[in-house]
mmCIF file of C-alpha atoms in Angstrom:
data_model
loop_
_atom_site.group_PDB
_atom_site.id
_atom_site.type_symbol
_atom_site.label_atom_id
_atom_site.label_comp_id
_atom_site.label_asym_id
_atom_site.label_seq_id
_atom_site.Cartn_x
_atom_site.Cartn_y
_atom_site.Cartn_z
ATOM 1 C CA UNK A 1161 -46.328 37.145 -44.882
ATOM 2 C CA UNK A 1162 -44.365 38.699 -41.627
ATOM 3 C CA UNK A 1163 -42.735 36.324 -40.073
ATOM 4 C CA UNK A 1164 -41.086 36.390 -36.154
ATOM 5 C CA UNK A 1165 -39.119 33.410 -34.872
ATOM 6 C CA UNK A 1166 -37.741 33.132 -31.397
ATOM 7 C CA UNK A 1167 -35.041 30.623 -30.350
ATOM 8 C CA UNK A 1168 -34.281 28.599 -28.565
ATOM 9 C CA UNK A 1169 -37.786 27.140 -27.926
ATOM 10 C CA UNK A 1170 -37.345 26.749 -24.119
ATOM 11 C CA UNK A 1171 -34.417 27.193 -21.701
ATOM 12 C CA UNK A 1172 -33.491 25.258 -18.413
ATOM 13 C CA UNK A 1173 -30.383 27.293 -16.167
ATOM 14 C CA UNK A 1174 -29.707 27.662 -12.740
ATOM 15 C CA UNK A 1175 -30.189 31.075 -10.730
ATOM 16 C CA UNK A 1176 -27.311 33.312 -11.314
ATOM 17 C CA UNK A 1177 -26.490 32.200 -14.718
ATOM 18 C CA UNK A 1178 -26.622 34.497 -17.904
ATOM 19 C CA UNK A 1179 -28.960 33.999 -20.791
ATOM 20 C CA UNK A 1180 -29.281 35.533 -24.253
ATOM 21 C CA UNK A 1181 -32.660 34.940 -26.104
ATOM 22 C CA UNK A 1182 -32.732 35.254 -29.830
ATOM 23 C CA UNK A 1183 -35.384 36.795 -32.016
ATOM 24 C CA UNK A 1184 -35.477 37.232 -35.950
ATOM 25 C CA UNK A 1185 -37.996 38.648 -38.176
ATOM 26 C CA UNK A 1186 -38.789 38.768 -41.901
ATOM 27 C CA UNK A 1187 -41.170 41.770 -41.875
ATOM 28 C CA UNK A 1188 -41.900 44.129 -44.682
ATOM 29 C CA UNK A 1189 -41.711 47.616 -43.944
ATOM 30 C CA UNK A 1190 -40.229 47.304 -40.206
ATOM 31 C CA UNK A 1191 -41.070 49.673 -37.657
ATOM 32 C CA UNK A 1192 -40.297 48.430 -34.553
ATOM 33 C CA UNK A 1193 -39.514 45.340 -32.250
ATOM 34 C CA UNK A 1194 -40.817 44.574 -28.828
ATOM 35 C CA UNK A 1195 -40.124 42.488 -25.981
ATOM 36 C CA UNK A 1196 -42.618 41.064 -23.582
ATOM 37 C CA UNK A 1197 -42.164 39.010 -20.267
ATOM 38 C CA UNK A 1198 -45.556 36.814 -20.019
ATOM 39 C CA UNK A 1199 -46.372 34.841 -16.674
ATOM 40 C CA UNK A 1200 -48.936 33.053 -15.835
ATOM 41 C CA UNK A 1201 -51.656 35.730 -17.236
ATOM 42 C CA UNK A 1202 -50.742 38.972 -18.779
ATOM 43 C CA UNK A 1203 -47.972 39.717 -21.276
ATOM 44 C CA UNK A 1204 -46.050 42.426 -19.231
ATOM 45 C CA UNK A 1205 -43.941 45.299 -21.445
ATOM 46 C CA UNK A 1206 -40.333 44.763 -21.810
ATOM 47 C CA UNK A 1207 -38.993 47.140 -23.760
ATOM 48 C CA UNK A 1208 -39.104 48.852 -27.714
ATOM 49 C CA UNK A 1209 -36.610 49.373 -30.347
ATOM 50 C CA UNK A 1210 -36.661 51.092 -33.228
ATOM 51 C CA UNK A 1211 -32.960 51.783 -33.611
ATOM 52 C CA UNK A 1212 -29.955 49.731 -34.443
ATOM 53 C CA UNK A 1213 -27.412 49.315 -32.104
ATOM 54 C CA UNK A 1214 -28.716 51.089 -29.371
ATOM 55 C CA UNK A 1215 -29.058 49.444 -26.269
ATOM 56 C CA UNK A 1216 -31.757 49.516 -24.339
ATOM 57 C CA UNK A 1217 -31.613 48.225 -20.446
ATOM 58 C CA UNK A 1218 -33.623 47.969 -17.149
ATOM 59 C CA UNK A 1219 -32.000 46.409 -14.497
ATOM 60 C CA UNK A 1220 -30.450 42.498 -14.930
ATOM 61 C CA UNK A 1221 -32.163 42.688 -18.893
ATOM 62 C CA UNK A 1222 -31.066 44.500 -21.600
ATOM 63 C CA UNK A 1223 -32.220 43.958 -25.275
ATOM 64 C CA UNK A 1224 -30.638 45.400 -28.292
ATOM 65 C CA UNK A 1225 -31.350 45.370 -32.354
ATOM 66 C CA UNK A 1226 -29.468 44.400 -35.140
ATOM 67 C CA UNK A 1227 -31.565 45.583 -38.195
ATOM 68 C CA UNK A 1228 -29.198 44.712 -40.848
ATOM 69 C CA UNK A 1229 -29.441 41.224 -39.447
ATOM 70 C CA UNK A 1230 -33.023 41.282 -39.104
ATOM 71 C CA UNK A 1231 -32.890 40.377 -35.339
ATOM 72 C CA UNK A 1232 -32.874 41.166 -31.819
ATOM 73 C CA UNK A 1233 -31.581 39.472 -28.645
ATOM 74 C CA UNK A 1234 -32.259 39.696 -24.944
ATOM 75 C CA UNK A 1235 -29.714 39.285 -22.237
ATOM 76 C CA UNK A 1236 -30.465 38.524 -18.687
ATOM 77 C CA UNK A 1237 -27.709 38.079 -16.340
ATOM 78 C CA UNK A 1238 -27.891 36.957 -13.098
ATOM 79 C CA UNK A 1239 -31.017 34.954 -13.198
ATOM 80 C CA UNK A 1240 -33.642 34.476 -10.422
ATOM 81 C CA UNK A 1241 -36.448 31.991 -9.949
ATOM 82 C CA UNK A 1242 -38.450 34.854 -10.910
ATOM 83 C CA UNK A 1243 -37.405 35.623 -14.277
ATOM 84 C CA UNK A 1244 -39.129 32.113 -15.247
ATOM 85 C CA UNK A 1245 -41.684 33.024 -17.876
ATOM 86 C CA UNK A 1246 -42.206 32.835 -21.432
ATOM 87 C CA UNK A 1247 -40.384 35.858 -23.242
ATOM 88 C CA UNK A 1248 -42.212 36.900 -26.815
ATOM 89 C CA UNK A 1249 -41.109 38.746 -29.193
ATOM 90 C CA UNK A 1250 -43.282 40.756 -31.414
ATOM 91 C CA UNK A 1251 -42.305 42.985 -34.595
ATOM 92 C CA UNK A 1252 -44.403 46.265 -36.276
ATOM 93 C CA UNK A 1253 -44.614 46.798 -39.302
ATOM 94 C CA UNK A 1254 -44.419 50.271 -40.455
ATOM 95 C CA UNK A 1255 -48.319 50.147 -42.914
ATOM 96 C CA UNK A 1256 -51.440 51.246 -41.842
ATOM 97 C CA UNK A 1257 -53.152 49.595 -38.719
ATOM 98 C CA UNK A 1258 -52.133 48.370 -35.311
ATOM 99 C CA UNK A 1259 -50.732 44.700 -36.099
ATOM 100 C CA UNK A 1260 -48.267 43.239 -33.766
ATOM 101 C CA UNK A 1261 -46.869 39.946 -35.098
ATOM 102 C CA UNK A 1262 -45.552 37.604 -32.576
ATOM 103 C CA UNK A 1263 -43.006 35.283 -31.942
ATOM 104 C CA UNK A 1264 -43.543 31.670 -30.598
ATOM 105 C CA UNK A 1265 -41.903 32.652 -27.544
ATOM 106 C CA UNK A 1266 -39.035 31.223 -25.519
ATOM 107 C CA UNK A 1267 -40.312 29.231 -22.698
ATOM 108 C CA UNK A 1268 -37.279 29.717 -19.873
ATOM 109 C CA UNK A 1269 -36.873 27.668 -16.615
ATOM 110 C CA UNK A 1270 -34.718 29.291 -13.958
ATOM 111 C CA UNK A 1271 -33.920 26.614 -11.219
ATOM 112 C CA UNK A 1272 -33.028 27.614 -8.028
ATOM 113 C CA UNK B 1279 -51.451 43.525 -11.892
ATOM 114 C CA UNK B 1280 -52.105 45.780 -15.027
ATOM 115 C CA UNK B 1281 -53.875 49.217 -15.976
ATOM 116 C CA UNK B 1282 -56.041 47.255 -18.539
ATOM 117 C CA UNK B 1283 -58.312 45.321 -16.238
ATOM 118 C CA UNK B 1284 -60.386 42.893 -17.962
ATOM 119 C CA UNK B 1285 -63.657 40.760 -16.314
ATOM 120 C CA UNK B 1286 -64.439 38.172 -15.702
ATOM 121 C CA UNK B 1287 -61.159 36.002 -14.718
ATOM 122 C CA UNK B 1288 -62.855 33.215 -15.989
ATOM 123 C CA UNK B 1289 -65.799 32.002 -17.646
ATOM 124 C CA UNK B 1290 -67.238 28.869 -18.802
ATOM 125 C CA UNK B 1291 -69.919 28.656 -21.051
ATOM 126 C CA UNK B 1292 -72.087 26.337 -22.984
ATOM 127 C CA UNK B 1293 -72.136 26.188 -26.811
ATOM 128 C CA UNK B 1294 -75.515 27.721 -26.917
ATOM 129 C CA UNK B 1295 -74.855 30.609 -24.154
ATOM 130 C CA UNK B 1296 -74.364 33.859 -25.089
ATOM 131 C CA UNK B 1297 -71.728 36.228 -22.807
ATOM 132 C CA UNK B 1298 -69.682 39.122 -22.828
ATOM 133 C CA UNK B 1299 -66.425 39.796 -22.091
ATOM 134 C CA UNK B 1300 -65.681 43.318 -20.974
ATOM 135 C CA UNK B 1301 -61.750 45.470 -20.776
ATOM 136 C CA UNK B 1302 -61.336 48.865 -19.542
ATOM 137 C CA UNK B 1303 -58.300 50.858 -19.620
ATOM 138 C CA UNK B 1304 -58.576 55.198 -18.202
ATOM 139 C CA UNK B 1305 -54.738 55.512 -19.581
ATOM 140 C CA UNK B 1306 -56.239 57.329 -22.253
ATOM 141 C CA UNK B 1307 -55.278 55.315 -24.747
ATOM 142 C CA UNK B 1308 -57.046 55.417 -28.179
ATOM 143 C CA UNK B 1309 -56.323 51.904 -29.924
ATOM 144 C CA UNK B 1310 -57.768 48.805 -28.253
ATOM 145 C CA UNK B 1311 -57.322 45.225 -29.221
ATOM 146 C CA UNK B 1312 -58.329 41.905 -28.635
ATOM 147 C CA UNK B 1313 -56.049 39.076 -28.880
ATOM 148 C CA UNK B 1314 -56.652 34.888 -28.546
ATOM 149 C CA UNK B 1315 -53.948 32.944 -26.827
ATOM 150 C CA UNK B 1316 -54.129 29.210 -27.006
ATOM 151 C CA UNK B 1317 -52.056 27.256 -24.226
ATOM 152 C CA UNK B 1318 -48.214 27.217 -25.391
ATOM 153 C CA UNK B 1319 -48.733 29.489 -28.544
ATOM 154 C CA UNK B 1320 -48.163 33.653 -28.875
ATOM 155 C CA UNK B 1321 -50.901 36.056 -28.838
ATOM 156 C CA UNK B 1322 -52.905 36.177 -32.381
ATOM 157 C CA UNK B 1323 -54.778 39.527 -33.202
ATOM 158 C CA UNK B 1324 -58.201 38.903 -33.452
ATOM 159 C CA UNK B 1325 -59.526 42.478 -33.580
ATOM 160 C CA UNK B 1326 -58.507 46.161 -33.391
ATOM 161 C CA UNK B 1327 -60.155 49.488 -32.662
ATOM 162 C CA UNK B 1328 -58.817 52.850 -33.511
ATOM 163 C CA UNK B 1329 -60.288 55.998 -32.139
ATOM 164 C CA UNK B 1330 -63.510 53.917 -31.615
ATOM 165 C CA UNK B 1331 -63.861 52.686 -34.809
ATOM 166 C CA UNK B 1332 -63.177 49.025 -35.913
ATOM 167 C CA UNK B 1333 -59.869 49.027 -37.950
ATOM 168 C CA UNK B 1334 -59.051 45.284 -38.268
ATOM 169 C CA UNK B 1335 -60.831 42.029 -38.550
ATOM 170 C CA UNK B 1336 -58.652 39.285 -38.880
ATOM 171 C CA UNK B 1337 -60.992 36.981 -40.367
ATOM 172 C CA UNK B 1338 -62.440 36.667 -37.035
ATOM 173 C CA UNK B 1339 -66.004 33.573 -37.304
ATOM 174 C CA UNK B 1340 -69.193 36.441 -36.691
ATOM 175 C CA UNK B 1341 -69.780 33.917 -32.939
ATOM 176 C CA UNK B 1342 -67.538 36.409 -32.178
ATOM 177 C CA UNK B 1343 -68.362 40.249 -32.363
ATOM 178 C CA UNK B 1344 -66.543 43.166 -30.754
ATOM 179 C CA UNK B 1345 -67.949 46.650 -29.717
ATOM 180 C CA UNK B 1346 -66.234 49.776 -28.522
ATOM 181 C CA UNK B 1347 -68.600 51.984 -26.357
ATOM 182 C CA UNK B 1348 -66.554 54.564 -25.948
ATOM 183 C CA UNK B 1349 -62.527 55.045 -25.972
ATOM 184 C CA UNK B 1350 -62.011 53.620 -22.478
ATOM 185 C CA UNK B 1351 -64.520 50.217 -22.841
ATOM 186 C CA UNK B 1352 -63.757 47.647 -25.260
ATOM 187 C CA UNK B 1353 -66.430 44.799 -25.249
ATOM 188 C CA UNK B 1354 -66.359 41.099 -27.177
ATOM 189 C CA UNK B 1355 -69.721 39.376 -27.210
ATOM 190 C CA UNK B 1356 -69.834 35.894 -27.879
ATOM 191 C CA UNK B 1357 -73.112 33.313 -29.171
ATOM 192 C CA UNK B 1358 -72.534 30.028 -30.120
ATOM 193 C CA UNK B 1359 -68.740 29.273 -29.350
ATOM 194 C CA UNK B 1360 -67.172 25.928 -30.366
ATOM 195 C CA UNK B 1361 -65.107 23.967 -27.529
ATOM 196 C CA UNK B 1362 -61.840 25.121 -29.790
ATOM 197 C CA UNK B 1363 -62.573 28.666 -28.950
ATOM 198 C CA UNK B 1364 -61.738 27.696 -25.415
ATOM 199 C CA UNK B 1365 -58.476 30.072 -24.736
ATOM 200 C CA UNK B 1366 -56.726 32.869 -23.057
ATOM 201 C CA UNK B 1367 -58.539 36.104 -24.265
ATOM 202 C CA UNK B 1368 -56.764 39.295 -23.865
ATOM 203 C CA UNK B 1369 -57.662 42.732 -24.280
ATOM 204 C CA UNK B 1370 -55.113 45.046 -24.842
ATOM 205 C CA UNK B 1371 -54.875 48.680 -25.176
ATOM 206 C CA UNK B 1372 -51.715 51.401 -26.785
ATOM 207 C CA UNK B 1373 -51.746 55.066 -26.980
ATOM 208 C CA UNK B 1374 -51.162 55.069 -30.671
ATOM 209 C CA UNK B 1375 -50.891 52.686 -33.171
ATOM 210 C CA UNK B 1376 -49.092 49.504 -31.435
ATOM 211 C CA UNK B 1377 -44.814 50.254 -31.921
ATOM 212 C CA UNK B 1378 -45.496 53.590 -32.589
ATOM 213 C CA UNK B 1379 -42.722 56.020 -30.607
ATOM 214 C CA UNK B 1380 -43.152 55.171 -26.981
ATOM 215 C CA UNK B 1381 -46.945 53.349 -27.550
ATOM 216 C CA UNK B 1382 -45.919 49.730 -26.527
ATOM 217 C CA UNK B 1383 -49.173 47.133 -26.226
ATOM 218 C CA UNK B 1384 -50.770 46.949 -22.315
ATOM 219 C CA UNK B 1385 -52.095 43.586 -21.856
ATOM 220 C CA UNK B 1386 -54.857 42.822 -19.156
ATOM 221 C CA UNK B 1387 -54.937 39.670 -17.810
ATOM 222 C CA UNK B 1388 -57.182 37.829 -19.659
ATOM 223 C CA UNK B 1389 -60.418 35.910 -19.558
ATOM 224 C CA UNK B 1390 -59.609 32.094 -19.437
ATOM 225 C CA UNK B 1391 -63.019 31.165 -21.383
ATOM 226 C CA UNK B 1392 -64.085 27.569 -21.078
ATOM 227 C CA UNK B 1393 -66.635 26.224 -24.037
ATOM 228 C CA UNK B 1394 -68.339 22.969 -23.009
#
């Protein structure tokens, strides 16, 4: 069975601090790993990788993959009172059909 | 606010109602899903449609039964409902199969369903 854990569970900094969320997977046939920033209502896109190594980066957050590790992290650095959400994870597996497996999520607090 | 607009916001029903919930998405995407998020846990797949055709089930109870008019509408009717079916219900749409090249998920908003 795939399997996606995030860590830590939940996060409390202060605004202007960095933070690095963790995600691992145990997924057969990987295809790709997503990141998703989820408010109050829908889960918002993040970014994709499908590469190891690579870096991929959009302003204050950048996420990049480690496939030999099986995992992925996500850096945000300078945090604002806005970047409080939950951040999920979610892994593809590379078989027929559209399945995302998620992540429990990290629940982060950003204080001002 | 999202491309994927789903209605209504909210809804409560009663365990013997029957109601629809309705997504639309004119991105042109061809896979549509619908996920069930309980309060403080992840998204879980409930069903998924590719090209207009049903591709998944995941074991979904028949109270709940999905239809895909046509590749922008995806539908989820609902008869009977238990109180623990009470969640976050999001549609979701990707151009390909989800993780596929640059076909990330788009999430609407949700219905927050209520079952009394």
């Amino acid at each position: 069975e795939d399997k996606v854990v995030q860590s830590p569970l939940s996060l409390v900094v202060h605004e202007g601090d960095t933070v690095t969320l963790n995600c691992s997977y145990e997924v057969t046939n990987f295809r790709s790993l997503l990141w998703y920033k989820q408010e109050k209502k829908a889960p918002t896109f993040l970014f994709m990788l499908t590469s190891s190594g690579i870096e991929k980066k959009s302003g204050r957050l950048s996420s990049i993959l480690d496939k030999k590790e099986l995992s992925s992290i996500l850096n945000i650095t300078a945090t604002q009172t806005g970047d409080s959400a939950i951040y999920l994870c979610a892994v593809a597996p590379n078989n027929a059909g559209n399945m995302l497996t998620f992540g429990g999520g990290t629940r982060l607090m950003v204080k001002p | 606010d999202t491309e994927v607009t789903q209605t209504p916001k909210h809804l409560v029903m009663g365990m013997t109602n029957k109601k629809s919930l309705k997504c639309e998405q004119h991105m042109g995407h061809r896979a549509m899903y619908w996920y069930k998020q309980k309060a403080k846990k992840p998204p879980e797949l409930m069903f998924v449609y590719s090209y207009e055709k049903l591709s998944i089930n995941e074991s979904v109870p028949s109270r709940f039964s999905p239809e895909c008019p046509n590749s922008s509408l995806l539908n989820l009717h609902l008869h009977a409902l238990q109180p623990e079916d009470s969640a976050l219900y999001l549609c979701a749409s990707s151009q390909q199969r989800a993780g596929t090249g640059n076909s990330p998920l788009h999430f609407g908003n949700g219905t927050r369903l209520t079952v009394t």
